[in-house]
Short mmCIF file of C-alpha atoms in Angstrom, two decimals:
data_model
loop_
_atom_site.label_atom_id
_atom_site.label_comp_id
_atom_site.label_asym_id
_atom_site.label_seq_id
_atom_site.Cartn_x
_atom_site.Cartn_y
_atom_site.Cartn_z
CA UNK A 27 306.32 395.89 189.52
CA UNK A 28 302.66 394.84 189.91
CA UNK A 29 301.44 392.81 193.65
CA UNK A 30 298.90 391.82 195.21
CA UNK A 31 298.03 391.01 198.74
CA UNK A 32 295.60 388.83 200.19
CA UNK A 33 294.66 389.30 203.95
CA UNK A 34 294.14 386.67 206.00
CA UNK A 35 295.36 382.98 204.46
CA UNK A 36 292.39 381.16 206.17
CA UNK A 37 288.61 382.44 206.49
CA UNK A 38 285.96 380.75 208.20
CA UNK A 39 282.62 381.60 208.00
CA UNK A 40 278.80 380.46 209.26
CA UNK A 41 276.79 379.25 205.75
CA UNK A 42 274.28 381.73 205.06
CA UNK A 43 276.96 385.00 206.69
CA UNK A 44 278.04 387.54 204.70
CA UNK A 45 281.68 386.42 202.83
CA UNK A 46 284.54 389.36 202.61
CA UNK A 47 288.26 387.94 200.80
CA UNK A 48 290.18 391.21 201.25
CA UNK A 49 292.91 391.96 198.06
CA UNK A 50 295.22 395.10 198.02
CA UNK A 51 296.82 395.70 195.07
CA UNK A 52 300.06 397.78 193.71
CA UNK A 53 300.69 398.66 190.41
CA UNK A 54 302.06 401.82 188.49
CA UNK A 55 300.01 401.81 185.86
CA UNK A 56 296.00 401.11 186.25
CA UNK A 57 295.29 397.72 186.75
CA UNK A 58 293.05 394.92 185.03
CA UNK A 59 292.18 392.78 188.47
CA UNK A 60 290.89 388.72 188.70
CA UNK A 61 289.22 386.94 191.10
CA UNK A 62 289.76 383.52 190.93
CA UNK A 63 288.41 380.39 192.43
CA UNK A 64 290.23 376.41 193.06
CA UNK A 65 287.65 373.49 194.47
CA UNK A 66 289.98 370.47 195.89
CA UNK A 67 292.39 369.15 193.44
CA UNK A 68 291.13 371.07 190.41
CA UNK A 69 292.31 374.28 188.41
CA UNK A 70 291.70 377.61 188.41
CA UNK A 71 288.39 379.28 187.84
CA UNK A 72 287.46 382.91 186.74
CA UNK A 73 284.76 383.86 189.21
CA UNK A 74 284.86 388.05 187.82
CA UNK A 75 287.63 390.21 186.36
CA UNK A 76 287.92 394.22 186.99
CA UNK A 77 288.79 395.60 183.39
CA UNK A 78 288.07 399.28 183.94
CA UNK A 79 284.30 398.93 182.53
CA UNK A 80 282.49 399.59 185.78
CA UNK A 81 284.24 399.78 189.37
CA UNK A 82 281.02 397.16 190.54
CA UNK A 83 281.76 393.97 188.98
CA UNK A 84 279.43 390.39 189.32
CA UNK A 85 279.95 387.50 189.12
CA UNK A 86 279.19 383.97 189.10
CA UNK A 87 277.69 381.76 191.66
CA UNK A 88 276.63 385.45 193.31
CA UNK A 89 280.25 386.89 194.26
CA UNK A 90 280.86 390.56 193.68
CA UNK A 91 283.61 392.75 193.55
CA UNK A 92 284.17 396.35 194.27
CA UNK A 93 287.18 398.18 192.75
CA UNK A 94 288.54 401.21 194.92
CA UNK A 95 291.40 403.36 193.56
CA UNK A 96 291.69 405.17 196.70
CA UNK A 97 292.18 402.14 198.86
CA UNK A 98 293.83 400.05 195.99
CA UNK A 99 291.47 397.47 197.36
CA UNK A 100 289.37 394.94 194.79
CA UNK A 101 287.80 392.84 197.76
CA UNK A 102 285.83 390.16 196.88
CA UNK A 103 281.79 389.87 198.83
CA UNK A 104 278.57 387.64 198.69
CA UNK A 105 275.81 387.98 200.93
CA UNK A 106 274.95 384.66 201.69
CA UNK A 107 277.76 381.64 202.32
CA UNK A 108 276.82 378.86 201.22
CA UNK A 109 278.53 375.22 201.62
CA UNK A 110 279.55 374.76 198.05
CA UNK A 111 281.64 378.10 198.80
CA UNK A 112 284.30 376.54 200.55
CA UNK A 113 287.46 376.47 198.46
CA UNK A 114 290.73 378.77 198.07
CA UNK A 115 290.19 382.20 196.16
CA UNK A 116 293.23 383.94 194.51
CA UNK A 117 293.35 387.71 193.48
CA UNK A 118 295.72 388.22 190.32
CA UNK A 119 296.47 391.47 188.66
CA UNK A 120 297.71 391.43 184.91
CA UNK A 121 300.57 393.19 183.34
CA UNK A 122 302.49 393.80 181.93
CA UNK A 123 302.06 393.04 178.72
CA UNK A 124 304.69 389.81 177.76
CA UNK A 125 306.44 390.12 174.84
CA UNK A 126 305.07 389.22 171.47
CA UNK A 127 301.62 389.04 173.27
CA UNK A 128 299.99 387.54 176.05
CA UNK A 129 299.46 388.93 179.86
CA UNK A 130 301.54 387.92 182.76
CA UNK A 131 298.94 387.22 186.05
CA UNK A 132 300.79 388.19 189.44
CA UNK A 133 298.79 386.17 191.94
CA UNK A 134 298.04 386.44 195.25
CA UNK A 135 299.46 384.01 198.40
CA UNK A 136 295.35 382.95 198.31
CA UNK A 137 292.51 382.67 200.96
CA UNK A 138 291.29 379.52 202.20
CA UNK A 139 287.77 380.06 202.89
CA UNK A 140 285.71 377.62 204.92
CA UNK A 141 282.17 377.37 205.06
CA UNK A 142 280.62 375.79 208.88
CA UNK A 143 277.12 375.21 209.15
CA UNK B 7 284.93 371.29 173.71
CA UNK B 8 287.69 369.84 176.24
CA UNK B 9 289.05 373.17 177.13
CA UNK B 10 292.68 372.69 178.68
CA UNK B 11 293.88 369.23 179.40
CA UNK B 12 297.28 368.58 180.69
CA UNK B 13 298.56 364.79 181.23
CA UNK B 14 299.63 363.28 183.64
CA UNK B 15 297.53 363.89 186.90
CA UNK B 16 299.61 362.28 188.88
CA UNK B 17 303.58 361.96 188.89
CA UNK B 18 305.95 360.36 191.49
CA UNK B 19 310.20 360.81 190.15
CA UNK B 20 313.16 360.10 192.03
CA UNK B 21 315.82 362.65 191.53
CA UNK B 22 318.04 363.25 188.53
CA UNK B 23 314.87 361.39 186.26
CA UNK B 24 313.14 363.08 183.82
CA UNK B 25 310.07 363.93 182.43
CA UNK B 26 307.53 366.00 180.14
CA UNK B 27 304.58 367.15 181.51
CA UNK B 28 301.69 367.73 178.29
CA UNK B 29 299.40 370.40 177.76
CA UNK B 30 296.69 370.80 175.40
CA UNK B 31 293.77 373.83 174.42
CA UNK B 32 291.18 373.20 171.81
CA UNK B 33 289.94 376.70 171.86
CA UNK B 34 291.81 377.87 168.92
CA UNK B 35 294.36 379.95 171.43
CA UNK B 36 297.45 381.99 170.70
CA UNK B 37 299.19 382.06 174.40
CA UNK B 38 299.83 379.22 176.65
CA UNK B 39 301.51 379.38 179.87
CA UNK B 40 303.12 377.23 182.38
CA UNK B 41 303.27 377.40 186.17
CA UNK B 42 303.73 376.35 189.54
CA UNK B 43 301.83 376.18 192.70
CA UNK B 44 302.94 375.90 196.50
CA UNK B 45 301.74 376.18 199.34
CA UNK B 46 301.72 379.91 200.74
CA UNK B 47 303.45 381.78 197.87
CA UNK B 48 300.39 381.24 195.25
CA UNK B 49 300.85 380.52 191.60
CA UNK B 50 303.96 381.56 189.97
CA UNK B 51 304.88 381.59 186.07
CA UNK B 52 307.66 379.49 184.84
CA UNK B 53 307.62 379.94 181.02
CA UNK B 54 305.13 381.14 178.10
CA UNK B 55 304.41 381.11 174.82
CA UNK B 56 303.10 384.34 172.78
CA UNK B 57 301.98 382.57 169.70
CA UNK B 58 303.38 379.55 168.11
CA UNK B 59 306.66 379.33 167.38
CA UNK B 60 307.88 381.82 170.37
CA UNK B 61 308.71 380.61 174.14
CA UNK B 62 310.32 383.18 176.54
CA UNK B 63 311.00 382.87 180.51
CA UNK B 64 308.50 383.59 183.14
CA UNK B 65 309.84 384.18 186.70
CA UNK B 66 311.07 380.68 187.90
CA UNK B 67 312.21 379.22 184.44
CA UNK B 68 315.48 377.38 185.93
CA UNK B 69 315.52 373.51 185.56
CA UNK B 70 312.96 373.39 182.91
CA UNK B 71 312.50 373.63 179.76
CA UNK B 72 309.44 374.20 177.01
CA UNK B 73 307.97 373.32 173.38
CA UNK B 74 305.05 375.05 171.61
CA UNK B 75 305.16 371.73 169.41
CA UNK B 76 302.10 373.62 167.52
CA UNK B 77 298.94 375.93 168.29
CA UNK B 78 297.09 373.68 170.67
CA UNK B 79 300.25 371.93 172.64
CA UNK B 80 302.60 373.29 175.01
CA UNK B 81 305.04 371.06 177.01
CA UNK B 82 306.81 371.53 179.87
CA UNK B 83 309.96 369.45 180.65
CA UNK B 84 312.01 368.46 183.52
CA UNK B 85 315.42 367.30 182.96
CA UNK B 86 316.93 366.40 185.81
CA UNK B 87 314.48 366.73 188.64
CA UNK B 88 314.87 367.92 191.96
CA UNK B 89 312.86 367.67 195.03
CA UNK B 90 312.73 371.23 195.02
CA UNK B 91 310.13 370.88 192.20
CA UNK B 92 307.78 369.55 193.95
CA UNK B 93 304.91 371.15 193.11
CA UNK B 94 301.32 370.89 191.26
CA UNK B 95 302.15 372.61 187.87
CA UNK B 96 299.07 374.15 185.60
CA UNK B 97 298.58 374.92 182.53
CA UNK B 98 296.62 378.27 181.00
CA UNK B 99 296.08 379.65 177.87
CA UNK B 100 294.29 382.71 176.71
CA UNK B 101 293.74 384.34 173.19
CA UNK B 102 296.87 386.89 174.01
CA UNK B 103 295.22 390.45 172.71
CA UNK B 104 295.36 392.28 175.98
CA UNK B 105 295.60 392.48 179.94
CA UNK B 106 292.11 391.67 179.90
CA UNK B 107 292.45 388.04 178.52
CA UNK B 108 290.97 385.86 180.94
CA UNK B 109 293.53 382.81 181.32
CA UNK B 110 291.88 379.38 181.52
CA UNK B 111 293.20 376.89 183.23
CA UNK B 112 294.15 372.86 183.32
CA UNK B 113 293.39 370.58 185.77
CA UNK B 114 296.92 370.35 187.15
CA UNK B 115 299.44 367.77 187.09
CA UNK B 116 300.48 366.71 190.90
CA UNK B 117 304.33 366.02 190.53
CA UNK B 118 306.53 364.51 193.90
CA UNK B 119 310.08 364.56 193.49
CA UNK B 120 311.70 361.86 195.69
#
């Protein structure tokens, strides 16, 4: 069975320091990873998605990921914090495929991150 | 272009009532998908649909049950609530070719069981 662990439930950062959301993964088979983000009372967001193409993967609002077989790690970085940041990120791996089509997301527990000045 | 919209927001039921929560996707795709969030234990999936016509159980199916009423709706009904369905309950829907599919998400629906 596919997991995914998130480190640390609640992050707290200074706006403008660097931002690290840790996510360890398990799977059998090699995995297509998310990143996702949720503002305050509104849904899910892709922010980048690790689907074998490149092990470096951008994206929006300036977040990066970096996926690492040997540390089944796909932690999520940007440089800079910024206020607008602040929200709760959740790391999802998919598989396997559902029957008659589709993808089932395993998510992670998710990171509170906060954003001080 | 609306995306996913999923009615109500807001829900308040006193045990044993029931209700149907209502999902929508204009964007012409094939999967849908149900779930529910808590606090601590992330988002976990409760039913889906492959295509039209086809429903099958996720990993927390018991006490509810779904439609695919066509392509673009996908409801999700309680009937009987409990309080231990509390919850904020999303739905997602993706075109369904592959792991890759990015799943796009509603709003949520905020439901307290009393």
């Amino acid at each position: 069975a596919q997991s995914v662990t998130q480190l640390g439930s609640h992050v707290s950062v200074s706006e403008g320091a660097l931002v690290l959301l840790r996510c360890n993964y398990s799977s059998s088979v090699p995995p297509y990873l998310f990143w996702y983000v949720q503002y305050p009372n509104q849904g899910l967001q892709l922010l980048l998605k690790y689907t074998s193409a490149a092990t470096l993967v951008k994206g929006i609002n300036g977040f990066e990921a970096e996926f690492k077989k040997s540390e089944t790690s796909f932690h999520l970085t940007k440089p800079s914090a910024h206020m607008s940041d602040a929200a709760e990120y959740f790391c999802a791996v998919s598989g396997p495929r559902l029957t008659g089509g589709g993808n089932k997301l395993t998510f992670g527990t998710g990171t509170q991150l906060k954003v001080e000045l | 272009n609306a995306g996913v919209t999923q009615t109500p927001k807001f829900q308040v039921l006193k045990t044993g009532q029931s209700m149907t929560l209502q999902c929508a996707q204009d964007m012409n795709h094939n999967s849908m998908y149900w779930y529910r969030q808590d606090p601590g234990m992330g988002l976990r999936l409760i039913y889906y649909s492959a295509s039209e016509g086809t429903t099958d159980k996720g990993e927390v199916p018991n006490g509810y049950n779904v439609s695919r009423l066509n392509k673009r709706e996908f409801s999700l009904r309680l009937e009987s609530a409990a309080p231990s369905q509390t919850s904020v309950y999303f739905c997602a829907s993706n075109v369904g070719t592959g792991g890759t599919d990015t799943q796009y998400f509603g709003p949520g629906t905020r439901l307290t069981v009393l």
